[in-house]
Amino acid sequence: MACCGNCLCCHCCCRDEETRTPEELTILGETQDEEDEILPRKDYESLDYDRCINEPYVEVLEGMNNKRAKRYEAVRWMLVFAIGVSVGLVGVFVDFFVRLFTQLKLNLVGKSVEECSEKGCLALSLLELLAFNMMFIFIASVLVLIEPVAAGSGIPEIKSYLNGVKIPGIVRLRTFVCKAIGVLFTVSGGLFVGKEGPMIHSGAIVGAGLPQFQSITFKKINFDFPYFRSDRDKRDFVSAGAAAGVAAAFGAPIGGTLFSLEEGSSFWNQALTWKVLFCSMSATFTLNFFRSGINYNKWGSFQLPGLLNFGEFKCSDGDKKCHLWTAVDLAFFVLMGVAGGLLGAFFNCINKRLAKYRMRHVHPKAKFVRVLESLLVAMVTTVVIFVASMTLGECRDLASTITNNNTTALVSLNEDVINSTIRQFFCPNKTYNDMATLFFNPQEVAIHQLFHQDGTFSPVTLIVFFVLYFLLACWTYGVSVPSGLFVPSLLCGAAFGRLVANLLKINLGMDIYSGTFALIGAAAFLGGVVRMTISLTVILIESTNEITYGLPIMITLMVAKWTGDFFNKGIYDIHIHLRGVPLLEWETEVEMDKLTASDIMEPNLTYVYPHTRIQSLVSILRTTVYHAFPVVTENRDNEREFMKGNILISNNIRFKKASVLTRAGEQRRRCQSMKSYPSSELRNVCDDQLAAVVPAMEEGQDMLQQMLERRHAPYPNLYPDQSPSEEWTMEERFRPLTFHGIILRSQLVNLLIRGVCYAENQSSATQPRLSYAEMTEDYPRFPDIHDLDLALLNPRMIVDVTSYMNPSPYTVSPNTHVSQVFNLFRTMGLRHLPVVNAVGEIVGIITRHNLTHEFLLGKLRQHYITI
């Protein structure tokens, strides 16, 4: 064995003496993968954001006038408003029952602790708390068993969906029910999770389902509303719903809009921005209206804009020396950003290892094992917070005095604050337990205390609380319950920031505003975990309602992201990678431009002809898994007849060997057609290549070596390297195919099921025609080829696909650089990108999987080895 290294990988790659090069392995269809490397899975489909401009769609456009177009646009705005209102109501529902269950649990346990502190029966109080928490978590975990996609926050899945990846079940009504109900039991069960992430997922489901006016889960919900049933419209409404979920969670409509743009959407337009912002505003004010009325009985006062309220940051009246932050504090904010990035990277590293362990040892086992894991986490969390509050909490006076620079400020806690948030567990009268005050309150209340209650927590308590919360939150994220990560990260970071403020006050005697440092700590840790910048900055500014915090928050988040990115990716990107989702980043690396479209395309084409027998279509659809097929003719001489609509080539899988051209003859024929091309440079290149090909064929060189040479030969010698049939000869693998369009698998199956065909002795004009509504009637779950009853079909009948294919898809030249291919594919939201040479012959096709970072990196390694 001999080890060979290269500049792209930090480890040796070992090869046997007789193994072929990676280039040969690629041509022969073999691969070499690292054992621990998780590659993007090819069973994920892409959304088809690009419109199929076929004849049924053109008929719809011809029947469209300005008045009808405005009517459709008005319906879009009404649906966007309805989505925003619905998401706001979902937030009201979740918040109401979380408060109800949490207050019920804490009141009963609190009374039990007060009584048992005197009687010595604290074990009974612990059992009561365990019973509540484990019952709630059991319900949440069972709901996830019903719909596994409802587990977690849902943000990685929604981010993938907005990036253009179709994840099964992610926006179904059953997922919504399990998510919304499950998250309220998870939060009420005392796990260190938040409800903000699931709110984003729930909002996306509302956005996907409401405009459809039908449900696959509940089949009785099916209204006659055939509009907006396409991947393009659905993805736009999902963007609006996800933004509304952020807006409802944080009271940040602008932040929600930027979140949908920054974190998910690959393709965007100006009209969508306005609709998404309107949807976010609708969700925010709907939630604000109902929460203000329910909690304060002041309907129409709009006092609670989001589920998470940071409160008002301001100095006390009459204190002229007080300031929220100064320029000197920016240096500490930068250091806190570095620390937040390091802590976030450490958090992500541990959670990634836990996720891999679950994938290998928990998920393959019976489903009830996941429920047992969730109950184990709930039990450990409950015991830890109870024991920590009882043994590690510090009893502090209700009126605490803080001395800063010889200035004494008395902080008095009023009665309602004491009764509602201060916990006196295990402490004598007129004192409170600072650890229990953090652990035995809702997380939003604990964040509010760390932001605003000065002198409430000792440094030791903050350190212990931070360590315990960090570890338990890391363990919890990933168990089989609906769970969010925003609030736990904010609370953990707020404890860190408050600890820094206490140390600066006590040790350095600095006159600082502790709430600001708690806020910056929360931003630093959250930024280090999720690696969001623009949207998170605006979300935090809107949540604090303090624009002066814009600069320090932005600087902190940028530093935290840069620091964390040095070690690993954000938590959502990590979980996307672990699931094998082929996510496309914003842009490719500069080094990838050494590759062209011909290097990364899939040359193994399975295609159909414009007029095809049913038996051939059924054979193709049953023996392949491709979701689109190029529509081609064999040579340019047939193109004139194709346009007449009376040419038929009956076999798509096998050609008669007697009519197969030799490779040299085929090259001469292609070069003759190239000579008619207006470019003299192409004619010269063709002549040079023709002169080089004929002697090579006469000398009988090894065919594989010729393929390798041709692969990297100058244009126009770009041919498919593989054939759709393993039985073809090497000559048959290089047949020129004139490209006419592309047709989807779902369209072909739809044509077969509806009997769209004509007899061999008839004209194609006798074939039945389908309308656009009939083509999209079964969206989003089109019938499968195995649902087709073959007994009802005549295999000798012919299908004319020219009316239903997309005759003008986006295409690229074989010499197009990867960065251009990537930008076109991502910004236009493509699903398939044909590679067509200068004479209109298709030589390959590019899909999402050909543009993933892992695939491009592998091709770049092959490129370096080849040169």
CSV table of N, CA and C in Angstrom, one decimal, residues 184-264:
chain,number,residue,atom,x,y,z
A,184,LEU,N,-46.1,22.3,22.9
A,184,LEU,CA,-46.6,22.9,24.2
A,184,LEU,C,-46.4,21.9,25.3
A,185,PHE,N,-46.5,20.6,25.1
A,185,PHE,CA,-46.2,19.6,26.1
A,185,PHE,C,-44.7,19.5,26.4
A,186,THR,N,-43.9,19.7,25.4
A,186,THR,CA,-42.4,19.6,25.6
A,186,THR,C,-42.0,20.8,26.5
A,187,VAL,N,-42.4,22.0,26.2
A,187,VAL,CA,-42.0,23.2,27.0
A,187,VAL,C,-42.6,23.1,28.4
A,188,SER,N,-43.9,22.6,28.5
A,188,SER,CA,-44.5,22.5,29.8
A,188,SER,C,-43.8,21.4,30.6
A,189,GLY,N,-43.2,20.4,29.9
A,189,GLY,CA,-42.5,19.3,30.6
A,189,GLY,C,-41.2,19.6,31.2
A,190,GLY,N,-40.8,20.9,31.1
A,190,GLY,CA,-39.5,21.3,31.8
A,190,GLY,C,-38.3,21.0,31.1
A,191,LEU,N,-38.3,20.5,29.8
A,191,LEU,CA,-37.1,20.3,29.1
A,191,LEU,C,-36.5,21.7,28.7
A,192,PHE,N,-35.2,21.7,28.5
A,192,PHE,CA,-34.5,23.0,28.1
A,192,PHE,C,-34.7,23.2,26.6
A,193,VAL,N,-35.9,23.5,26.2
A,193,VAL,CA,-36.2,23.8,24.8
A,193,VAL,C,-37.1,25.0,24.7
A,194,GLY,N,-37.2,25.5,23.5
A,194,GLY,CA,-38.1,26.7,23.3
A,194,GLY,C,-39.2,26.4,22.3
A,195,LYS,N,-40.2,27.2,22.2
A,195,LYS,CA,-41.3,27.1,21.3
A,195,LYS,C,-41.1,27.9,20.0
A,196,GLU,N,-40.0,28.7,20.0
A,196,GLU,CA,-39.9,29.6,18.8
A,196,GLU,C,-39.5,28.9,17.5
A,197,GLY,N,-38.6,27.9,17.6
A,197,GLY,CA,-38.3,27.2,16.4
A,197,GLY,C,-39.5,26.4,15.8
A,198,PRO,N,-40.2,25.6,16.6
A,198,PRO,CA,-41.4,25.0,16.1
A,198,PRO,C,-42.5,26.0,15.6
A,199,MET,N,-42.5,27.2,16.1
A,199,MET,CA,-43.4,28.2,15.6
A,199,MET,C,-43.1,28.5,14.1
A,200,ILE,N,-41.8,28.5,13.8
A,200,ILE,CA,-41.4,28.8,12.4
A,200,ILE,C,-41.8,27.7,11.5
A,201,HIS,N,-41.6,26.4,12.0
A,201,HIS,CA,-42.1,25.3,11.2
A,201,HIS,C,-43.6,25.3,11.1
A,202,SER,N,-44.3,25.5,12.1
A,202,SER,CA,-45.7,25.6,12.1
A,202,SER,C,-46.2,26.6,11.1
A,203,GLY,N,-45.6,27.8,11.1
A,203,GLY,CA,-45.9,28.8,10.2
A,203,GLY,C,-45.7,28.4,8.7
A,204,ALA,N,-44.6,27.7,8.5
A,204,ALA,CA,-44.3,27.3,7.1
A,204,ALA,C,-45.4,26.3,6.7
A,205,ILE,N,-45.9,25.4,7.6
A,205,ILE,CA,-46.9,24.4,7.2
A,205,ILE,C,-48.2,25.1,6.9
A,206,VAL,N,-48.5,26.1,7.7
A,206,VAL,CA,-49.8,26.9,7.4
A,206,VAL,C,-49.6,27.6,6.0
A,207,GLY,N,-48.4,28.1,5.7
A,207,GLY,CA,-48.2,28.8,4.4
A,207,GLY,C,-48.4,27.8,3.3
A,208,ALA,N,-47.9,26.6,3.5
A,208,ALA,CA,-48.0,25.6,2.4
A,208,ALA,C,-49.4,25.0,2.2
A,209,GLY,N,-50.1,24.9,3.3
A,209,GLY,CA,-51.4,24.2,3.2
A,209,GLY,C,-52.6,25.1,3.0
A,210,LEU,N,-52.6,26.2,3.5
A,210,LEU,CA,-53.8,27.1,3.4
A,210,LEU,C,-54.2,27.5,2.0
A,211,PRO,N,-53.2,27.8,1.1
A,211,PRO,CA,-53.6,28.2,-0.2
A,211,PRO,C,-54.1,27.0,-1.1
A,212,GLN,N,-53.8,25.7,-0.6
A,212,GLN,CA,-54.2,24.6,-1.4
A,212,GLN,C,-55.6,24.2,-1.2
A,213,PHE,N,-56.2,24.5,-0.1
A,213,PHE,CA,-57.6,24.2,0.2
A,213,PHE,C,-57.9,22.7,0.0
A,214,GLN,N,-57.0,21.9,0.4
A,214,GLN,CA,-57.1,20.5,0.4
A,214,GLN,C,-56.1,19.9,1.4
A,215,SER,N,-56.4,18.7,1.8
A,215,SER,CA,-55.5,18.0,2.7
A,215,SER,C,-55.4,16.5,2.3
A,216,ILE,N,-54.2,16.0,2.3
A,216,ILE,CA,-54.0,14.6,2.0
A,216,ILE,C,-54.2,13.7,3.2
A,217,THR,N,-53.9,14.2,4.4
A,217,THR,CA,-54.2,13.5,5.6
A,217,THR,C,-55.7,13.3,5.8
A,218,PHE,N,-56.4,14.5,5.8
A,218,PHE,CA,-57.8,14.5,6.0
A,218,PHE,C,-58.5,14.7,4.6
A,219,LYS,N,-58.9,13.7,4.0
A,219,LYS,CA,-59.3,13.7,2.6
A,219,LYS,C,-60.6,14.5,2.4
A,220,LYS,N,-61.4,14.6,3.5
A,220,LYS,CA,-62.6,15.3,3.4
A,220,LYS,C,-62.4,16.8,3.2
A,221,ILE,N,-61.2,17.3,3.5
A,221,ILE,CA,-60.9,18.7,3.3
A,221,ILE,C,-60.4,18.8,1.8
A,222,ASN,N,-61.3,19.1,0.9
A,222,ASN,CA,-61.0,19.2,-0.5
A,222,ASN,C,-61.9,20.1,-1.2
A,223,PHE,N,-61.5,21.4,-1.3
A,223,PHE,CA,-62.3,22.4,-2.0
A,223,PHE,C,-61.9,22.5,-3.5
A,224,ASP,N,-62.8,23.0,-4.3
A,224,ASP,CA,-62.5,23.1,-5.7
A,224,ASP,C,-61.8,24.5,-5.9
A,225,PHE,N,-60.5,24.5,-5.7
A,225,PHE,CA,-59.7,25.7,-5.8
A,225,PHE,C,-58.4,25.3,-6.5
A,226,PRO,N,-58.3,25.1,-7.8
A,226,PRO,CA,-57.2,24.5,-8.5
A,226,PRO,C,-56.0,25.5,-8.7
A,227,TYR,N,-56.0,26.7,-8.1
A,227,TYR,CA,-55.0,27.6,-8.3
A,227,TYR,C,-53.8,27.5,-7.3
A,228,PHE,N,-52.7,28.0,-7.6
A,228,PHE,CA,-51.5,28.0,-6.8
A,228,PHE,C,-51.0,26.6,-6.4
A,229,ARG,N,-51.3,25.6,-7.3
A,229,ARG,CA,-50.9,24.3,-7.0
A,229,ARG,C,-49.6,23.9,-7.9
A,230,SER,N,-48.5,24.5,-7.5
A,230,SER,CA,-47.3,24.3,-8.1
A,230,SER,C,-46.2,24.5,-7.1
A,231,ASP,N,-45.0,24.0,-7.4
A,231,ASP,CA,-43.9,24.1,-6.5
A,231,ASP,C,-43.5,25.6,-6.3
A,232,ARG,N,-43.6,26.4,-7.4
A,232,ARG,CA,-43.3,27.8,-7.3
A,232,ARG,C,-44.2,28.6,-6.4
A,233,ASP,N,-45.5,28.4,-6.5
A,233,ASP,CA,-46.4,29.1,-5.6
A,233,ASP,C,-46.3,28.6,-4.2
A,234,LYS,N,-46.2,27.3,-4.1
A,234,LYS,CA,-46.1,26.7,-2.7
A,234,LYS,C,-44.9,27.2,-2.0
A,235,ARG,N,-43.8,27.3,-2.6
A,235,ARG,CA,-42.5,27.7,-2.0
A,235,ARG,C,-42.6,29.2,-1.5
A,236,ASP,N,-43.3,30.0,-2.4
A,236,ASP,CA,-43.4,31.4,-2.0
A,236,ASP,C,-44.3,31.5,-0.7
A,237,PHE,N,-45.4,30.8,-0.7
A,237,PHE,CA,-46.2,30.8,0.5
A,237,PHE,C,-45.5,30.2,1.7
A,238,VAL,N,-44.7,29.2,1.5
A,238,VAL,CA,-43.9,28.7,2.7
A,238,VAL,C,-43.0,29.8,3.2
A,239,SER,N,-42.3,30.5,2.3
A,239,SER,CA,-41.5,31.6,2.7
A,239,SER,C,-42.2,32.6,3.6
A,240,ALA,N,-43.5,33.0,3.2
A,240,ALA,CA,-44.3,33.9,4.0
A,240,ALA,C,-44.6,33.3,5.3
A,241,GLY,N,-45.0,32.0,5.3
A,241,GLY,CA,-45.4,31.4,6.6
A,241,GLY,C,-44.2,31.3,7.6
A,242,ALA,N,-43.0,30.9,7.1
A,242,ALA,CA,-41.9,30.8,7.9
A,242,ALA,C,-41.5,32.2,8.5
A,243,ALA,N,-41.6,33.2,7.7
A,243,ALA,CA,-41.3,34.6,8.2
A,243,ALA,C,-42.4,35.0,9.2
A,244,ALA,N,-43.6,34.6,9.0
A,244,ALA,CA,-44.7,34.9,10.0
A,244,ALA,C,-44.4,34.2,11.3
A,245,GLY,N,-43.9,33.0,11.2
A,245,GLY,CA,-43.5,32.3,12.5
A,245,GLY,C,-42.5,33.0,13.3
A,246,VAL,N,-41.5,33.5,12.6
A,246,VAL,CA,-40.4,34.3,13.3
A,246,VAL,C,-41.0,35.5,13.9
A,247,ALA,N,-41.9,36.2,13.1
A,247,ALA,CA,-42.5,37.4,13.6
A,247,ALA,C,-43.4,37.2,14.8
A,248,ALA,N,-44.1,36.1,14.8
A,248,ALA,CA,-45.0,35.8,16.0
A,248,ALA,C,-44.1,35.4,17.2
A,249,ALA,N,-43.0,34.7,17.0
A,249,ALA,CA,-42.2,34.3,18.1
A,249,ALA,C,-41.5,35.4,18.8
A,250,PHE,N,-41.0,36.4,18.0
A,250,PHE,CA,-40.2,37.4,18.6
A,250,PHE,C,-40.8,38.8,18.5
A,251,GLY,N,-41.9,38.9,17.9
A,251,GLY,CA,-42.5,40.2,17.6
A,251,GLY,C,-41.6,41.0,16.7
A,252,ALA,N,-41.0,40.4,15.7
A,252,ALA,CA,-40.1,41.0,14.8
A,252,ALA,C,-40.5,40.7,13.3
A,253,PRO,N,-41.4,41.5,12.8
A,253,PRO,CA,-41.8,41.3,11.4
A,253,PRO,C,-40.7,41.5,10.4
A,254,ILE,N,-39.9,42.5,10.6
A,254,ILE,CA,-38.8,42.8,9.6
A,254,ILE,C,-37.7,41.7,9.8
A,255,GLY,N,-37.4,41.3,11.0
A,255,GLY,CA,-36.5,40.2,11.2
A,255,GLY,C,-37.0,38.9,10.6
A,256,GLY,N,-38.3,38.6,10.7
A,256,GLY,CA,-38.9,37.4,10.0
A,256,GLY,C,-38.7,37.4,8.5
A,257,THR,N,-38.9,38.6,7.9
A,257,THR,CA,-38.7,38.7,6.5
A,257,THR,C,-37.2,38.4,6.1
A,258,LEU,N,-36.3,39.0,6.9
A,258,LEU,CA,-34.9,38.8,6.6
A,258,LEU,C,-34.5,37.4,6.9
A,259,PHE,N,-35.1,36.7,7.9
A,259,PHE,CA,-34.8,35.3,8.2
A,259,PHE,C,-35.2,34.5,7.0
A,260,SER,N,-36.3,34.7,6.5
A,260,SER,CA,-36.8,33.9,5.3
A,260,SER,C,-35.9,34.1,4.1
A,261,LEU,N,-35.3,35.3,4.0
A,261,LEU,CA,-34.4,35.6,2.9
A,261,LEU,C,-33.0,35.0,3.1
A,262,GLU,N,-32.5,35.2,4.4
A,262,GLU,CA,-31.1,34.9,4.7
A,262,GLU,C,-30.9,33.4,4.9
A,263,GLU,N,-31.8,32.8,5.6
A,263,GLU,CA,-31.6,31.4,6.0
A,263,GLU,C,-32.1,30.4,5.0
A,264,GLY,N,-33.1,30.7,4.2
A,264,GLY,CA,-33.7,29.7,3.4
A,264,GLY,C,-33.7,29.9,1.9
